Tab-separated table of C-alpha atoms and ligand atoms in Angstrom:
chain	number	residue	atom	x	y	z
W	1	UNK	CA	123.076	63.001	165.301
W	2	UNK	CA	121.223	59.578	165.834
W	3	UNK	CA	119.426	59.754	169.734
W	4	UNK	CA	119.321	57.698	172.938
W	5	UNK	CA	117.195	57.751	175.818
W	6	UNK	CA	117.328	55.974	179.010
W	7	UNK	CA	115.908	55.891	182.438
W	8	UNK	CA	116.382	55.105	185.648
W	9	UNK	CA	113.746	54.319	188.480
W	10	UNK	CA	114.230	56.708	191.742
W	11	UNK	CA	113.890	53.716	193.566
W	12	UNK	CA	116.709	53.212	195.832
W	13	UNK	CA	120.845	54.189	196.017
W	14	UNK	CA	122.200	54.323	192.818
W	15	UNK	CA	124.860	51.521	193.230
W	16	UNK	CA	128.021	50.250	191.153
W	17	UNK	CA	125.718	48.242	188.744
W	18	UNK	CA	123.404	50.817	187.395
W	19	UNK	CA	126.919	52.931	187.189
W	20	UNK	CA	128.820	50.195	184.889
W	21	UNK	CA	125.786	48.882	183.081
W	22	UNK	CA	123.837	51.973	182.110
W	23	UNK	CA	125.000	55.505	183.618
W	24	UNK	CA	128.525	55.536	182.262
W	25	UNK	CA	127.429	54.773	179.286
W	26	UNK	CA	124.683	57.789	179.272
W	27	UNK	CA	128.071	59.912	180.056
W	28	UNK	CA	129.921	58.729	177.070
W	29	UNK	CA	127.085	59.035	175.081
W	30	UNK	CA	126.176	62.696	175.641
W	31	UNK	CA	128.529	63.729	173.929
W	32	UNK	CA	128.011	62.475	170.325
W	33	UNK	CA	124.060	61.952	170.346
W	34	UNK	CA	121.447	63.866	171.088
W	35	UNK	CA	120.638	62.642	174.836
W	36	UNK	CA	117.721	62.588	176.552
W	37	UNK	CA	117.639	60.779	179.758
W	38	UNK	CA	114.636	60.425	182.348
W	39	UNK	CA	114.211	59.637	186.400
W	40	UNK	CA	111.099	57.233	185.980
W	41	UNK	CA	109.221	58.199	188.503
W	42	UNK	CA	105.763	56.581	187.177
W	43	UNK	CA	107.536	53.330	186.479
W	44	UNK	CA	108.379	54.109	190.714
W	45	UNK	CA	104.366	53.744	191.528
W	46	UNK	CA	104.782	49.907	190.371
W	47	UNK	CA	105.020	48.515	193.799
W	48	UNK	CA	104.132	50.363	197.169
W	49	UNK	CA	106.225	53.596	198.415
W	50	UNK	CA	106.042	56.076	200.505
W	51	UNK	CA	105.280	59.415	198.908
W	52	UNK	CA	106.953	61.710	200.311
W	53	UNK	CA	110.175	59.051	200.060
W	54	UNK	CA	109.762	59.222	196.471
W	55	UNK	CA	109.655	62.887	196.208
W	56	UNK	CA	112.813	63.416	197.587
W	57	UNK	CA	114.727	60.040	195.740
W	58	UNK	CA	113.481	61.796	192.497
W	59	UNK	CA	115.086	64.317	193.086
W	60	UNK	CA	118.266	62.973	194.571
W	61	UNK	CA	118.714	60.347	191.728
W	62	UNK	CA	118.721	63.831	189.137
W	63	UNK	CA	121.831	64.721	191.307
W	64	UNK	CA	123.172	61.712	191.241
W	65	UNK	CA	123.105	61.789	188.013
W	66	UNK	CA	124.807	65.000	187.552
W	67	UNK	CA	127.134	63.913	190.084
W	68	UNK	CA	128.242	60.715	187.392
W	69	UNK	CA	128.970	63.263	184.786
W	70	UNK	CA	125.405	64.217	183.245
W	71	UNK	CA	125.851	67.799	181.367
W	72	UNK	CA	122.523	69.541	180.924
W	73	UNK	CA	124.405	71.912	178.381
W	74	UNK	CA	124.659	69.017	176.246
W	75	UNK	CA	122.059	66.266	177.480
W	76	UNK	CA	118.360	66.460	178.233
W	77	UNK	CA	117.618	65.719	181.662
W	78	UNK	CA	113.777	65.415	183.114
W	79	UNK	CA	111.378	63.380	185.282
W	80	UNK	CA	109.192	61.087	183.466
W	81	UNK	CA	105.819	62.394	184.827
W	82	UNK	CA	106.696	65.890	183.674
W	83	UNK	CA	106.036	65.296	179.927
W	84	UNK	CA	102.052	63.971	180.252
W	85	UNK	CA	103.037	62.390	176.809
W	86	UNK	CA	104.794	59.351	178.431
W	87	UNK	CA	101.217	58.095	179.654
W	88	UNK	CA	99.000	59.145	176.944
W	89	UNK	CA	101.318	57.376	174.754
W	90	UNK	CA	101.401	54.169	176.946
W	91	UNK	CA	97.580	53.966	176.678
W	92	UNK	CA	97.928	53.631	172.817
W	93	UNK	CA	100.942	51.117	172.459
W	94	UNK	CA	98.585	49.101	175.633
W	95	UNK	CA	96.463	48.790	172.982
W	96	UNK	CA	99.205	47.434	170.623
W	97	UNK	CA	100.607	45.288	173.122
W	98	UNK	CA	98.983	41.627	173.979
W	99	UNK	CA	98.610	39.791	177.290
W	100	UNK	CA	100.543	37.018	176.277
W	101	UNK	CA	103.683	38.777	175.667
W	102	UNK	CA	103.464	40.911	178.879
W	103	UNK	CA	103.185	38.033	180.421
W	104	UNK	CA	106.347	36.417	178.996
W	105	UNK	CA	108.441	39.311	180.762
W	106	UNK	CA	110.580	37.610	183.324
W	107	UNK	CA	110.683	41.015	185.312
W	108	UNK	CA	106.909	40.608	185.857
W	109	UNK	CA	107.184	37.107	186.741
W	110	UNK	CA	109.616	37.195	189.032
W	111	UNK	CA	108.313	40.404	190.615
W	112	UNK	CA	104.812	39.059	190.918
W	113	UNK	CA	105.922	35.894	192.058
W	114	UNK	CA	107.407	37.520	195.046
W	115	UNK	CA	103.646	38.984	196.297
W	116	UNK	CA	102.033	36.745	194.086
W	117	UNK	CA	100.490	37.565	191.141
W	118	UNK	CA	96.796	38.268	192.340
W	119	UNK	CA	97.246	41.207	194.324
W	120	UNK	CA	100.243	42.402	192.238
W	121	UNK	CA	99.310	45.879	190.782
W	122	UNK	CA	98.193	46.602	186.996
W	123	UNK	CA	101.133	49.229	186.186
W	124	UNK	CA	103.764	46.208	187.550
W	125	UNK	CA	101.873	44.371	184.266
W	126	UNK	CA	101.571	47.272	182.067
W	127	UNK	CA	105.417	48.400	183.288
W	128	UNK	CA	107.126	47.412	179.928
W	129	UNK	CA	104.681	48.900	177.333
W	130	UNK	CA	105.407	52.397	179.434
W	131	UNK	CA	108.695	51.966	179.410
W	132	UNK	CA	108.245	51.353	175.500
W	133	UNK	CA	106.361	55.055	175.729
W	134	UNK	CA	109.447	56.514	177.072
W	135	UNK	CA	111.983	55.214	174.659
W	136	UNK	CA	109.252	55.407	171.335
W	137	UNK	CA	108.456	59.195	172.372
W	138	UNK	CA	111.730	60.096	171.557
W	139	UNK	CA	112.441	58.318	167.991
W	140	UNK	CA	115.471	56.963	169.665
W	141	UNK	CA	118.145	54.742	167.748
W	142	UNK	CA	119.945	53.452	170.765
W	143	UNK	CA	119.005	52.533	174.382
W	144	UNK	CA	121.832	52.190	176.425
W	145	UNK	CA	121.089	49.715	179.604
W	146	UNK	CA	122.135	46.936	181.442
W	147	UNK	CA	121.716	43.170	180.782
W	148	UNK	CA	118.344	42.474	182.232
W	149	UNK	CA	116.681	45.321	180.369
W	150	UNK	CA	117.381	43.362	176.985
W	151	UNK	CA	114.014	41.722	177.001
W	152	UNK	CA	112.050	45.270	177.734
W	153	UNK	CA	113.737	46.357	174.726
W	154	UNK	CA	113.070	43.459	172.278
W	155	UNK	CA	109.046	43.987	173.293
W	156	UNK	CA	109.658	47.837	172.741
W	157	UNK	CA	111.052	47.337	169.304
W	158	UNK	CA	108.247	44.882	168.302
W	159	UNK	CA	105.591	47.016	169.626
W	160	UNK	CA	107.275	49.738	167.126
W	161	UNK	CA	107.084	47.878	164.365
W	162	UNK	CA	103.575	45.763	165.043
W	163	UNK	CA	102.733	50.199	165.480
W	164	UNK	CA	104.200	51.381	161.853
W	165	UNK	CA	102.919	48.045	159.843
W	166	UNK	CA	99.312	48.710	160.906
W	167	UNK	CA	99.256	52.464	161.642
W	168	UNK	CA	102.052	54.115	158.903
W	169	UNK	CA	105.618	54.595	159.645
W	170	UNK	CA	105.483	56.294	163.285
W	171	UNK	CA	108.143	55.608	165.054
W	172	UNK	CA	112.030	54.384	165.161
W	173	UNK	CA	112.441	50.972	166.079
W	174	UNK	CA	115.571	51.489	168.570
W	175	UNK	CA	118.119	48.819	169.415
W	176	UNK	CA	119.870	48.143	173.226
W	177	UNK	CA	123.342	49.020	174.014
W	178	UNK	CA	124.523	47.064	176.473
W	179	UNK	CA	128.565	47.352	177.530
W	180	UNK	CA	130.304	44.489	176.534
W	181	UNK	CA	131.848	44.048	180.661
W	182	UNK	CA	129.818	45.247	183.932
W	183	UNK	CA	126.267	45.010	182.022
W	184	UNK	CA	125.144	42.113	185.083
W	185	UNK	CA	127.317	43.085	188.254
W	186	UNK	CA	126.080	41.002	190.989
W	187	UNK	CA	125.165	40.980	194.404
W	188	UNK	CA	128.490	40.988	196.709
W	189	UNK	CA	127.176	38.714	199.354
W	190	UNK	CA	124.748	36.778	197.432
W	191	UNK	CA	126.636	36.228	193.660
W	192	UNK	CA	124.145	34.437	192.249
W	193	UNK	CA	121.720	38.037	192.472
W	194	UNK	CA	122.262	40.242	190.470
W	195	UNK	CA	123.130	44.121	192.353
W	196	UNK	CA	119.636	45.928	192.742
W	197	UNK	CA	117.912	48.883	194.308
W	198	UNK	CA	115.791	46.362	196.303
W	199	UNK	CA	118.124	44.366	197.376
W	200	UNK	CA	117.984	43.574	201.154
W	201	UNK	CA	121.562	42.966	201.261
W	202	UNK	CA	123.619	46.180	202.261
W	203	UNK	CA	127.091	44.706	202.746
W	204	UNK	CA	126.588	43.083	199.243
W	205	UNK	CA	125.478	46.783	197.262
W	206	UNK	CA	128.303	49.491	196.685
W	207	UNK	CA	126.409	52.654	196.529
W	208	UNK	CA	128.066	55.571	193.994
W	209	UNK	CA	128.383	57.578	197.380
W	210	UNK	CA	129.550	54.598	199.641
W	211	UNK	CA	132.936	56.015	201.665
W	212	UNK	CA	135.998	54.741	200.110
W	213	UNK	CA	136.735	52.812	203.438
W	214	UNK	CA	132.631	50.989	203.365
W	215	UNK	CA	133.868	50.054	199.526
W	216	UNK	CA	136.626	49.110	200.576
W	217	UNK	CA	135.535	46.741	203.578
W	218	UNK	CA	132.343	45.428	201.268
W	219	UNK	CA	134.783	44.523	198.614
W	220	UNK	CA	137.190	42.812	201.144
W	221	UNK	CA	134.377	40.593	202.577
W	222	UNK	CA	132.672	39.543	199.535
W	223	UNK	CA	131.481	35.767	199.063
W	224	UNK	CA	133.806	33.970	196.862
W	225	UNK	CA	134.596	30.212	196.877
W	226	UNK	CA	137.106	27.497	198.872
W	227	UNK	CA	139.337	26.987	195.683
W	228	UNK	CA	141.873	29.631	195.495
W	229	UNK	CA	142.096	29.708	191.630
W	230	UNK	CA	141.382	33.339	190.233
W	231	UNK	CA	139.279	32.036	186.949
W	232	UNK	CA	136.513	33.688	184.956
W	233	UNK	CA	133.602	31.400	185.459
W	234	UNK	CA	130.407	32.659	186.234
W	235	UNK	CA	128.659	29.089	186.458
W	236	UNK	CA	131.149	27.484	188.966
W	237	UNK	CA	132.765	30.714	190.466
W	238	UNK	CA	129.917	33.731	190.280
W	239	UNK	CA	131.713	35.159	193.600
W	240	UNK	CA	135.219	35.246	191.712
W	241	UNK	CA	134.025	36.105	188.428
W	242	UNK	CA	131.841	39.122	189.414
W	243	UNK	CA	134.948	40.331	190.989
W	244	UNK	CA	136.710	40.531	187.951
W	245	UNK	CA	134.281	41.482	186.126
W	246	UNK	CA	134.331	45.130	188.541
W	247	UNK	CA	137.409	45.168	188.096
W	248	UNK	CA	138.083	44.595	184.474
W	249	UNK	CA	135.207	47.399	184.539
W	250	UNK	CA	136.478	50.070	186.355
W	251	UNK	CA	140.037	49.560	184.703
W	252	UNK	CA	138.365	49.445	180.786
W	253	UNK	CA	139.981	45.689	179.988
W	254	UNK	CA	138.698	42.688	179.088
W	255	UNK	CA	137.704	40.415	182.212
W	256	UNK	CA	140.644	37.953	181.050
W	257	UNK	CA	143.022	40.523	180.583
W	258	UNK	CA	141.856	41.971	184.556
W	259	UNK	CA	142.567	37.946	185.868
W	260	UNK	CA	146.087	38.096	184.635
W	261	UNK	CA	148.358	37.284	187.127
W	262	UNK	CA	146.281	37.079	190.403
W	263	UNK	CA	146.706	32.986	192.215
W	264	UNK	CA	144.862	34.709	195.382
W	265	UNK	CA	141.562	36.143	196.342
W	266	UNK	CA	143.654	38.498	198.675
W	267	UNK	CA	145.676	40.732	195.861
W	268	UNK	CA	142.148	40.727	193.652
W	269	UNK	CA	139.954	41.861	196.310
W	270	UNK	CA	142.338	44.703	197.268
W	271	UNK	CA	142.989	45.658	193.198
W	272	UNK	CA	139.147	45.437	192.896
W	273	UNK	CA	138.551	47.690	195.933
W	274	UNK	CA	140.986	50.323	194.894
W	275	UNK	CA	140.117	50.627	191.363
W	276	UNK	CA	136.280	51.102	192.782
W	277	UNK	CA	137.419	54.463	195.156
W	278	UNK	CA	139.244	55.831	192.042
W	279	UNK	CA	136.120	55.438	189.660
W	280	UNK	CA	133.622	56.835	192.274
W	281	UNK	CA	136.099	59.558	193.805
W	282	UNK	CA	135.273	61.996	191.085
W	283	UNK	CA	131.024	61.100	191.499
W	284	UNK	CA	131.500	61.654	195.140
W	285	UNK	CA	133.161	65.115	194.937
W	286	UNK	CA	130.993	66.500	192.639
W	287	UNK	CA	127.585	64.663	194.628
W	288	UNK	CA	129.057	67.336	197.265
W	289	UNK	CA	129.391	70.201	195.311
W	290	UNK	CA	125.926	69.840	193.897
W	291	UNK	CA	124.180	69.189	197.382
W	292	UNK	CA	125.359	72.979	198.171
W	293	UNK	CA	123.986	74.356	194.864
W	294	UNK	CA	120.740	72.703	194.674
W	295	UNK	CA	119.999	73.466	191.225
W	296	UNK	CA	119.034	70.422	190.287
W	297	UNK	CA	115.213	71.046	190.074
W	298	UNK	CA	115.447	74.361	187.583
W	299	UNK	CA	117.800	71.803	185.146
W	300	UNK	CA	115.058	69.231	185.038
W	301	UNK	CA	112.205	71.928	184.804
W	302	UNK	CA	114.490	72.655	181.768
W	303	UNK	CA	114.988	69.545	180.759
W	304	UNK	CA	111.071	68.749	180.964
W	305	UNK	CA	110.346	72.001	178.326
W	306	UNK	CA	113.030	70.615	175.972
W	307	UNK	CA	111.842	66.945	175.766
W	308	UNK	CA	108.754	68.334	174.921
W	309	UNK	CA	110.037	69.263	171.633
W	310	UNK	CA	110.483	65.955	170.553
W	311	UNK	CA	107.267	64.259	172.578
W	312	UNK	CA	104.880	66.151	171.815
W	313	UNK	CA	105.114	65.815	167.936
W	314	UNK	CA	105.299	62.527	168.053
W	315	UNK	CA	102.450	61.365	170.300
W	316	UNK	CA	100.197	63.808	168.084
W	317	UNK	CA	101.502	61.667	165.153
W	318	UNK	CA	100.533	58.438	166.897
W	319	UNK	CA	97.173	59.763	168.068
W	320	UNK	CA	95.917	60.500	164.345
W	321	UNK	CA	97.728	57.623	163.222
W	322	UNK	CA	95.246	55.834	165.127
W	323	UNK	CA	92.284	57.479	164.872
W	324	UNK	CA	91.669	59.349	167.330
W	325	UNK	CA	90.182	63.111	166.285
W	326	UNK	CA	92.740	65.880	166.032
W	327	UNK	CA	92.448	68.177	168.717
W	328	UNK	CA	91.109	71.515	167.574
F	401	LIG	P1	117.171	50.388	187.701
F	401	LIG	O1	118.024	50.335	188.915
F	401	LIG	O2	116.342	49.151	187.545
F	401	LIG	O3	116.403	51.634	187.554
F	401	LIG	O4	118.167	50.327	186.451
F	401	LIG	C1	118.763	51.452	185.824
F	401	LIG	C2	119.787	50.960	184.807
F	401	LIG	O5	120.863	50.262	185.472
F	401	LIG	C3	119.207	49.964	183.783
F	401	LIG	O6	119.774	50.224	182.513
F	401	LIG	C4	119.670	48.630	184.293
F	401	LIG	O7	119.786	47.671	183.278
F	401	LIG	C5	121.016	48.958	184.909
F	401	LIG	N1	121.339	48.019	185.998
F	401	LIG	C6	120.592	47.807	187.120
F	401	LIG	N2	121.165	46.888	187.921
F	401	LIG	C7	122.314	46.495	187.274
F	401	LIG	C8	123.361	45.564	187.581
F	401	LIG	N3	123.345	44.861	188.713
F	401	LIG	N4	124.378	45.437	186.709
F	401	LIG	C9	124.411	46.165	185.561
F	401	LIG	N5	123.454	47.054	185.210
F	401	LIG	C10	122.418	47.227	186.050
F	402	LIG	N1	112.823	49.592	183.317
F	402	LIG	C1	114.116	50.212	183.392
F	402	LIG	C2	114.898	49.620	184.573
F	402	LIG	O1	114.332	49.186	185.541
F	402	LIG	C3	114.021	51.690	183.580
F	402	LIG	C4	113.437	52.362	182.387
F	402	LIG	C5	112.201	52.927	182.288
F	402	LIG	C6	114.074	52.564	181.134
F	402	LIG	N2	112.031	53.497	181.070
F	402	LIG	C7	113.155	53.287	180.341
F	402	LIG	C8	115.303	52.210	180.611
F	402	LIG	C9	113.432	53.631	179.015
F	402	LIG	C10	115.588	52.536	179.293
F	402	LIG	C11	114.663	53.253	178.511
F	402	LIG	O2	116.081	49.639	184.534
């Protein structure tokens, strides 16, 4: 069965563009690969947080998680900074990886550009060749993700292969999946922003547990344009055409096939907001049923002694591929 591996940082709510671009994928996927899928928490220590804040969002994003349709019977689900091997392993592709090409990741540069770049922390730097770690640990063939992660995964694969042409055949050199509609959903309020954990805009994120009456209302009052032309045209309409984009998500058609027949905002907005209750009813049941069970932490302590299986091998592999003395 070929493998994937993803992650997610237990940063924020888990909103409706981590849910179309990456975790319903990791659902689908489950089933026909061998899945192993991690709550970054190290990636989390980029930027300042409260600890005890993180604690308890690692946690809840593993639920969440569940809650989208995660099955531990048939997936691997852990925390990143339960398998040591993530970091050792990020030390030895840091020395594979350059300055120059860390510093061509847009991620970084916008990120640091926010603080600016001086007081910015090393691991915000150093954040792709980790994230490398993660995916390279596992030999995985496919990395299922959203849009913006496409340029993470093009250093990860070169990283692999600068790894195997001086070192020996180590590791697989994986390739992205990202879903062909809902890999870039944007901001509601601000269209031109892509959805995000960090956003500062409430009314324009839909989190996975948002009421079906808050989706509903958010959905109603998003930014689109004075025309009154339903068109797909992310350039000249990015309110418009993020709408149908959700909704040609949610509903599993093609964004021209979802524009069909609208002339007014009114009917799309309305089609958009019902097709988002019915594709987050079922996460928002089950989020319910799992808050009473709380078994969350014994399936990643499980999930942590399984992905060991597969990490541990391999970063012993890289270690002597590199030099370094085999441990007695
Ligand atoms: P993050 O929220 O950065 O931890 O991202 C987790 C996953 O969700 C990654 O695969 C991202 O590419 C994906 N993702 C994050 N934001 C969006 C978005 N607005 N649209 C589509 N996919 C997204
Ligand atoms: N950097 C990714 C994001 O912000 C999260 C991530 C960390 C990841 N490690 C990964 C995604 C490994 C895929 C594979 O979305």
């Amino acid at each position: 069965m070929p493998r994937v591996l993803s992650g997610i940082q237990p940063t924020g709510d888990v909103h409706l563009g981590n849910y179309l671009g990456a975790i319903r994928q990791w659902v689908e996927h489950q089933h026909h690969h061998d899945a192993y899928f991690c709550v970054v928490d190290l990636h989390a220590l980029t930027v300042p947080r409260d600890p005890a804040h993180l604690r308890a969002r690692t946690l809840e994003t593993a639920q969440l998680l569940l809650a989208a349709g995660l099955d531990p019977s048939v997936c691997t689900l852990f925390v990143q900074s339960h398998r040591h091997e993530h970091a050792e392993l990020a030390w030895v592709l840091q020395c594979v990886a350059s300055i120059g090409e860390l510093r061509r990741m847009t991620q970084f540069k916008d990120k640091a550009a926010r603080e600016g770049e001086e007081a910015a922390r090393v691991g915000l730097f150093t954040y792709p060749v980790l994230q490398a770690a993660d995916i390279l640990l596992y030999q995985a063939d496919h990395v299922p993700v959203g849009d913006e992660q496409r340029q993470h995964l093009e250093l990860c694969r070169d990283l692999a292969e600068r790894f195997n042409h001086r070192y020996g055949e180590v590791f697989t050199v994986p390739e992205a999946t990202v879903p062909a509609v809902g890999a870039r959903i944007m901001d509601l309020q601000v269209p031109t922003m892509k959805m995000s954990k960090s956003s500062e805009s409430p009314q324009g994120t839909i989190s996975i547990l948002d009421d079906p009456e808050v989706v509903t209302r958010k959905i109603k009052r998003a930014v689109t344009d004075t025309e009154a032309e339903v068109r797909y045209d992310p350039k000249d309409k990015p309110g418009v055409s993020n709408l149908l984009t959700i909704l040609a998500a949610a509903t599993g058609r093609s964004v021209e096939d979802a524009a069909a027949g609208y002339t007014q905002y009114g009917p799309l907005k309305a089609d958009t907001a019902e097709a988002v209750v019915e594709l987050l009813a079922p996460v928002r049941a089950r989020y319910r049923e799992l808050e009473v069970e709380k078994d969350a932490a014994a399936i990643l302590a499980q999930g942590a002694a399984k992905a060991a299986s597969v990490a541990a091998p391999t970063v012993t592999r890289a270690r002597e591929a590199v030099g370094l003395l085999p441990r007695a």
